[in-house]
PDB file of C-alpha atoms in Angstrom:
ATOM      1  CA  GLN J   1      57.379   8.092  60.963  1.00 43.00           C
ATOM      2  CA  SER J   2      59.846   5.623  59.503  1.00 51.00           C
ATOM      3  CA  SER J   3      59.785   3.351  62.575  1.00 57.00           C
ATOM      4  CA  LEU J   4      56.198   2.238  61.879  1.00 69.00           C
ATOM      5  CA  CYS J   5      55.506  -1.098  60.184  1.00 81.00           C
ATOM      6  CA  SER J   6      53.012  -2.103  57.540  1.00 86.00           C
ATOM      7  CA  LEU J   7      52.010  -5.579  56.391  1.00 88.00           C
ATOM      8  CA  ALA J   8      51.887  -6.595  52.741  1.00 93.00           C
ATOM      9  CA  CYS J   9      50.093  -9.914  53.408  1.00 92.00           C
ATOM     10  CA  VAL J  10      46.685 -10.411  51.808  1.00 95.00           C
ATOM     11  CA  PHE J  11      43.949 -12.759  53.070  1.00 93.00           C
ATOM     12  CA  LEU J  12      40.916 -13.207  50.835  1.00 95.00           C
ATOM     13  CA  THR J  13      38.334 -15.094  52.856  1.00 93.00           C
ATOM     14  CA  ASP J  14      35.181 -14.938  50.723  1.00 94.00           C
ATOM     15  CA  LYS J  15      33.844 -14.053  47.283  1.00 95.00           C
ATOM     16  CA  GLN J  16      33.226 -10.456  48.292  1.00 95.00           C
ATOM     17  CA  SER J  17      36.870  -9.950  49.280  1.00 96.00           C
ATOM     18  CA  GLY J  18      38.133 -11.504  46.036  1.00 96.00           C
ATOM     19  CA  LEU J  19      38.427 -15.237  46.721  1.00 97.00           C
ATOM     20  CA  GLY J  20      38.314 -17.034  43.367  1.00 97.00           C
ATOM     21  CA  ASP J  21      38.978 -13.881  41.343  1.00 98.00           C
ATOM     22  CA  HIS J  22      41.652 -13.669  38.654  1.00 97.00           C
ATOM     23  CA  VAL J  23      43.755 -10.690  37.579  1.00 97.00           C
ATOM     24  CA  GLU J  24      45.407 -10.377  34.177  1.00 96.00           C
ATOM     25  CA  ASP J  25      49.189 -10.596  34.212  1.00 96.00           C
ATOM     26  CA  PRO J  26      50.583  -7.688  32.123  1.00 94.00           C
ATOM     27  CA  GLU J  27      53.365 -10.026  30.985  1.00 91.00           C
ATOM     28  CA  GLY J  28      51.145 -13.062  30.544  1.00 81.00           C
ATOM     29  CA  CYS J  29      49.947 -12.565  26.948  1.00 84.00           C
ATOM     30  CA  GLY J  30      46.315 -12.482  28.011  1.00 88.00           C
ATOM     31  CA  SER J  31      46.544 -14.964  30.887  1.00 94.00           C
ATOM     32  CA  CYS J  32      46.171 -14.176  34.567  1.00 97.00           C
ATOM     33  CA  PHE J  33      48.884 -14.506  37.226  1.00 97.00           C
ATOM     34  CA  CYS J  34      47.862 -18.142  37.836  1.00 96.00           C
ATOM     35  CA  GLN J  35      49.959 -19.352  34.918  1.00 95.00           C
ATOM     36  CA  ALA J  36      53.150 -17.856  36.337  1.00 95.00           C
ATOM     37  CA  LEU J  37      52.310 -18.820  39.923  1.00 96.00           C
ATOM     38  CA  TYR J  38      51.037 -22.377  39.451  1.00 95.00           C
ATOM     39  CA  GLY J  39      51.088 -23.463  35.833  1.00 94.00           C
ATOM     40  CA  ASN J  40      48.140 -25.780  35.096  1.00 95.00           C
ATOM     41  CA  VAL J  41      46.636 -26.910  38.397  1.00 96.00           C
ATOM     42  CA  ASP J  42      45.637 -30.477  39.242  1.00 96.00           C
ATOM     43  CA  PRO J  43      41.915 -31.014  38.516  1.00 97.00           C
ATOM     44  CA  ALA J  44      41.611 -32.420  42.058  1.00 97.00           C
ATOM     45  CA  THR J  45      41.940 -28.871  43.386  1.00 97.00           C
ATOM     46  CA  TYR J  46      38.393 -28.348  42.111  1.00 98.00           C
ATOM     47  CA  LEU J  47      37.059 -30.974  44.517  1.00 98.00           C
ATOM     48  CA  SER J  48      36.322 -30.160  48.161  1.00 97.00           C
ATOM     49  CA  THR J  49      35.316 -33.063  50.403  1.00 97.00           C
ATOM     50  CA  VAL J  50      33.796 -33.319  53.854  1.00 96.00           C
ATOM     51  CA  GLU J  51      34.329 -36.785  55.301  1.00 93.00           C
ATOM     52  CA  GLU J  52      33.247 -36.228  58.910  1.00 90.00           C
ATOM     53  CA  ASP J  53      30.556 -34.364  60.792  1.00 90.00           C
ATOM     54  CA  LEU J  54      31.353 -30.670  61.114  1.00 90.00           C
ATOM     55  CA  PRO J  55      29.790 -27.954  63.259  1.00 93.00           C
ATOM     56  CA  GLU J  56      27.147 -26.087  61.282  1.00 93.00           C
ATOM     57  CA  GLN J  57      29.259 -22.924  61.007  1.00 94.00           C
ATOM     58  CA  GLU J  58      32.281 -24.814  59.613  1.00 94.00           C
ATOM     59  CA  LEU J  59      30.072 -26.564  57.089  1.00 95.00           C
ATOM     60  CA  LEU J  60      28.668 -23.207  55.992  1.00 95.00           C
ATOM     61  CA  PHE J  61      32.247 -21.954  55.486  1.00 95.00           C
ATOM     62  CA  LYS J  62      33.008 -25.031  53.384  1.00 95.00           C
ATOM     63  CA  LYS J  63      29.941 -24.426  51.230  1.00 96.00           C
ATOM     64  CA  SER J  64      30.707 -20.716  50.865  1.00 96.00           C
ATOM     65  CA  ASP J  65      34.342 -21.393  49.889  1.00 97.00           C
ATOM     66  CA  ALA J  66      33.355 -24.039  47.332  1.00 97.00           C
ATOM     67  CA  GLU J  67      30.829 -21.690  45.763  1.00 97.00           C
ATOM     68  CA  ALA J  68      33.332 -18.804  45.622  1.00 97.00           C
ATOM     69  CA  MET J  69      35.983 -21.001  44.022  1.00 97.00           C
ATOM     70  CA  GLY J  70      33.693 -22.933  41.686  1.00 97.00           C
ATOM     71  CA  GLN J  71      34.541 -26.241  43.342  1.00 98.00           C
ATOM     72  CA  VAL J  72      32.547 -29.444  43.528  1.00 98.00           C
ATOM     73  CA  LEU J  73      31.601 -29.973  47.172  1.00 98.00           C
ATOM     74  CA  LEU J  74      31.123 -33.598  48.207  1.00 97.00           C
ATOM     75  CA  ILE J  75      29.783 -34.383  51.690  1.00 96.00           C
ATOM     76  CA  ARG J  76      29.935 -37.916  53.005  1.00 95.00           C
ATOM     77  CA  GLN J  77      26.607 -39.307  54.120  1.00 92.00           C
ATOM     78  CA  ALA J  78      25.860 -42.393  56.223  1.00 92.00           C
ATOM     79  CA  GLU J  79      27.340 -44.723  53.601  1.00 94.00           C
ATOM     80  CA  ASN J  80      29.878 -47.503  53.329  1.00 96.00           C
ATOM     81  CA  ASP J  81      33.396 -47.043  51.942  1.00 96.00           C
ATOM     82  CA  ALA J  82      32.518 -48.499  48.545  1.00 97.00           C
ATOM     83  CA  SER J  83      29.687 -46.013  48.050  1.00 97.00           C
ATOM     84  CA  TRP J  84      31.855 -43.102  49.186  1.00 97.00           C
ATOM     85  CA  THR J  85      34.685 -44.119  46.856  1.00 97.00           C
ATOM     86  CA  ALA J  86      32.291 -44.386  43.909  1.00 97.00           C
ATOM     87  CA  ARG J  87      30.816 -40.939  44.618  1.00 97.00           C
ATOM     88  CA  LYS J  88      34.291 -39.429  44.911  1.00 97.00           C
ATOM     89  CA  LYS J  89      35.261 -40.908  41.572  1.00 97.00           C
ATOM     90  CA  GLU J  90      32.182 -39.363  39.968  1.00 98.00           C
ATOM     91  CA  ALA J  91      32.840 -36.026  41.703  1.00 98.00           C
ATOM     92  CA  LEU J  92      36.423 -35.994  40.426  1.00 98.00           C
ATOM     93  CA  LEU J  93      35.131 -36.234  36.873  1.00 98.00           C
ATOM     94  CA  LYS J  94      32.923 -33.192  37.514  1.00 98.00           C
ATOM     95  CA  ALA J  95      35.877 -31.398  39.117  1.00 98.00           C
ATOM     96  CA  ALA J  96      38.041 -32.145  36.076  1.00 98.00           C
ATOM     97  CA  ALA J  97      35.366 -30.643  33.828  1.00 98.00           C
ATOM     98  CA  LYS J  98      35.216 -27.496  35.988  1.00 98.00           C
ATOM     99  CA  CYS J  99      39.012 -27.256  35.922  1.00 98.00           C
ATOM    100  CA  LYS J 100      39.062 -27.463  32.137  1.00 98.00           C
ATOM    101  CA  GLU J 101      36.234 -24.933  31.888  1.00 97.00           C
ATOM    102  CA  ASN J 102      38.289 -22.545  34.047  1.00 97.00           C
ATOM    103  CA  ARG J 103      41.348 -23.069  31.806  1.00 96.00           C
ATOM    104  CA  TYR J 104      43.255 -24.998  34.497  1.00 97.00           C
ATOM    105  CA  ARG J 105      43.580 -21.884  36.644  1.00 97.00           C
ATOM    106  CA  ALA J 106      43.716 -22.083  40.446  1.00 97.00           C
ATOM    107  CA  PRO J 107      40.191 -22.188  41.905  1.00 98.00           C
ATOM    108  CA  TRP J 108      41.211 -19.764  44.677  1.00 98.00           C
ATOM    109  CA  GLY J 109      42.334 -17.300  42.021  1.00 97.00           C
ATOM    110  CA  CYS J 110      45.284 -14.915  41.873  1.00 97.00           C
ATOM    111  CA  ARG J 111      43.669 -11.711  43.138  1.00 97.00           C
ATOM    112  CA  TRP J 112      45.654 -12.188  46.354  1.00 98.00           C
ATOM    113  CA  PHE J 113      48.937 -11.845  44.454  1.00 98.00           C
ATOM    114  CA  ALA J 114      47.863  -8.745  42.540  1.00 97.00           C
ATOM    115  CA  ASP J 115      46.732  -7.116  45.800  1.00 97.00           C
ATOM    116  CA  TRP J 116      49.967  -8.123  47.550  1.00 98.00           C
ATOM    117  CA  LYS J 117      52.029  -6.726  44.660  1.00 97.00           C
ATOM    118  CA  GLU J 118      50.122  -3.458  44.923  1.00 97.00           C
ATOM    119  CA  ASN J 119      50.933  -3.311  48.654  1.00 96.00           C
ATOM    120  CA  VAL J 120      54.616  -3.857  47.863  1.00 97.00           C
ATOM    121  CA  ASP J 121      54.546  -1.086  45.270  1.00 96.00           C
ATOM    122  CA  LYS J 122      52.992   1.308  47.801  1.00 95.00           C
ATOM    123  CA  ALA J 123      55.554   0.394  50.451  1.00 94.00           C
ATOM    124  CA  GLY J 124      58.380   0.992  47.983  1.00 93.00           C
ATOM    125  CA  GLN J 125      56.969   4.370  47.014  1.00 94.00           C
ATOM    126  CA  GLN J 126      56.922   5.324  50.695  1.00 92.00           C
ATOM    127  CA  GLY J 127      60.550   4.307  51.126  1.00 92.00           C
ATOM    128  CA  GLN J 128      59.830   1.423  53.474  1.00 93.00           C
ATOM    129  CA  LYS J 129      62.315  -1.396  53.998  1.00 94.00           C
ATOM    130  CA  PHE J 130      61.207  -4.957  53.315  1.00 96.00           C
ATOM    131  CA  HIS J 131      61.482  -7.814  55.802  1.00 96.00           C
ATOM    132  CA  VAL J 132      60.825 -11.521  55.240  1.00 97.00           C
ATOM    133  CA  PHE J 133      60.152 -13.893  58.140  1.00 97.00           C
ATOM    134  CA  TYR J 134      60.923 -17.605  57.814  1.00 97.00           C
ATOM    135  CA  PHE J 135      59.849 -20.647  59.783  1.00 97.00           C
ATOM    136  CA  GLU J 136      61.916 -21.253  62.896  1.00 96.00           C
ATOM    137  CA  GLY J 137      65.465 -22.303  62.069  1.00 96.00           C
ATOM    138  CA  LYS J 138      64.860 -22.009  58.309  1.00 96.00           C
ATOM    139  CA  VAL J 139      66.042 -18.497  57.443  1.00 97.00           C
ATOM    140  CA  GLY J 140      66.934 -18.303  53.756  1.00 96.00           C
ATOM    141  CA  CYS J 141      65.501 -21.759  52.942  1.00 96.00           C
ATOM    142  CA  GLY J 142      62.919 -22.363  50.228  1.00 95.00           C
ATOM    143  CA  LYS J 143      63.614 -19.558  47.799  1.00 96.00           C
ATOM    144  CA  MET J 144      62.919 -20.158  44.124  1.00 96.00           C
ATOM    145  CA  ALA J 145      63.352 -18.317  40.855  1.00 96.00           C
ATOM    146  CA  TRP J 146      60.107 -16.766  39.602  1.00 96.00           C
ATOM    147  CA  GLU J 147      60.338 -18.783  36.388  1.00 95.00           C
ATOM    148  CA  ASP J 148      60.481 -22.068  38.359  1.00 95.00           C
ATOM    149  CA  LEU J 149      57.302 -21.598  40.410  1.00 95.00           C
ATOM    150  CA  LYS J 150      55.136 -23.582  38.001  1.00 92.00           C
ATOM    151  CA  ASP J 151      57.633 -26.465  37.818  1.00 92.00           C
ATOM    152  CA  GLU J 152      56.029 -29.033  40.145  1.00 89.00           C
ATOM    153  CA  THR J 153      59.222 -31.107  40.448  1.00 91.00           C
ATOM    154  CA  LYS J 154      61.388 -28.172  41.507  1.00 92.00           C
ATOM    155  CA  LEU J 155      58.623 -26.897  43.772  1.00 90.00           C
ATOM    156  CA  GLN J 156      58.387 -30.218  45.592  1.00 90.00           C
ATOM    157  CA  GLU J 157      62.155 -30.364  46.059  1.00 91.00           C
ATOM    158  CA  VAL J 158      62.038 -26.962  47.747  1.00 91.00           C
ATOM    159  CA  ARG J 159      58.931 -27.766  49.819  1.00 88.00           C
ATOM    160  CA  ASP J 160      60.752 -30.600  51.587  1.00 87.00           C
ATOM    161  CA  SER J 161      63.025 -28.195  53.464  1.00 90.00           C
ATOM    162  CA  THR J 162      61.478 -24.775  52.998  1.00 96.00           C
ATOM    163  CA  GLY J 163      61.252 -21.932  55.440  1.00 96.00           C
ATOM    164  CA  LEU J 164      58.395 -20.291  53.534  1.00 96.00           C
ATOM    165  CA  GLY J 165      54.697 -20.920  53.065  1.00 94.00           C
ATOM    166  CA  LYS J 166      53.427 -21.577  49.552  1.00 92.00           C
ATOM    167  CA  SER J 167      52.273 -18.015  48.969  1.00 94.00           C
ATOM    168  CA  GLN J 168      55.429 -16.606  50.559  1.00 96.00           C
ATOM    169  CA  THR J 169      57.541 -18.627  48.131  1.00 96.00           C
ATOM    170  CA  ALA J 170      55.932 -16.753  45.233  1.00 97.00           C
ATOM    171  CA  GLU J 171      56.182 -13.424  47.026  1.00 98.00           C
ATOM    172  CA  VAL J 172      59.908 -13.781  47.744  1.00 98.00           C
ATOM    173  CA  ALA J 173      60.481 -14.971  44.159  1.00 97.00           C
ATOM    174  CA  TRP J 174      58.837 -11.757  42.939  1.00 98.00           C
ATOM    175  CA  LEU J 175      61.003  -9.596  45.203  1.00 98.00           C
ATOM    176  CA  ASP J 176      64.109 -11.369  43.921  1.00 98.00           C
ATOM    177  CA  ARG J 177      62.959 -11.026  40.311  1.00 97.00           C
ATOM    178  CA  LEU J 178      62.666  -7.263  40.748  1.00 97.00           C
ATOM    179  CA  ARG J 179      65.870  -7.188  42.809  1.00 97.00           C
ATOM    180  CA  ILE J 180      64.059  -5.551  45.686  1.00 97.00           C
ATOM    181  CA  PRO J 181      66.316  -5.809  48.755  1.00 97.00           C
ATOM    182  CA  TYR J 182      64.921  -7.266  51.983  1.00 97.00           C
ATOM    183  CA  GLU J 183      66.156  -8.378  55.380  1.00 96.00           C
ATOM    184  CA  GLU J 184      65.611 -11.990  56.430  1.00 97.00           C
ATOM    185  CA  HIS J 185      64.494 -13.010  59.925  1.00 97.00           C
ATOM    186  CA  ASP J 186      63.532 -16.052  61.966  1.00 97.00           C
ATOM    187  CA  VAL J 187      59.854 -16.040  62.954  1.00 96.00           C
ATOM    188  CA  GLY J 188      60.999 -16.414  66.546  1.00 95.00           C
ATOM    189  CA  ASP J 189      62.211 -12.805  66.359  1.00 95.00           C
ATOM    190  CA  PHE J 190      58.894 -11.447  65.066  1.00 92.00           C
ATOM    191  CA  TYR J 191      57.461 -10.046  68.288  1.00 90.00           C
ATOM    192  CA  ARG J 192      60.786  -8.526  69.286  1.00 91.00           C
ATOM    193  CA  PHE J 193      60.985  -6.920  65.851  1.00 91.00           C
ATOM    194  CA  ILE J 194      57.478  -5.462  66.151  1.00 87.00           C
ATOM    195  CA  GLN J 195      58.199  -4.078  69.611  1.00 85.00           C
ATOM    196  CA  GLN J 196      61.311  -2.366  68.299  1.00 84.00           C
ATOM    197  CA  HIS J 197      59.330  -0.689  65.529  1.00 79.00           C
ATOM    198  CA  GLN J 198      56.318   0.534  67.469  1.00 74.00           C
TER     199      GLN J 198
END
């Protein structure tokens, strides 16, 4: 039934689903996909802070995420700004050490990309057409070459006027790299599109 739709998106929400996991890039000379996707990440990505009171369930999520990603979790106590700033400075040093220990790879990992790529491969094998949805009024904006993804300067230039989320930017770059054709749409047309393909 060619009118049916499938979704390539991947959401890894905990350690069990693959959050924090890394997958070797066949073209990466022994490195995982993180190097191609992000280059060396900022050590600050290994620090997770909680500066205000959170409901117990949200705090549990924060703790679970930090554990899955190997982050330093810093929770503000009843303390003045000077104390909080000093503790953050100390925590950043610990985060930098964790980042170095993890070879400057993204703490959230790159399993999501490997799983997404597998979904794309399956869709292609089944002869499905690909569709990319952009932010409202931004169709076609924010595309990058695969080789430029880890260039922070170029990435920031694109982010200022992009029509894609961060992960989508990498996904579309991969499609372009493999010259996989796709149709581009405004997100405002999403529900109409789905209704037409049910």
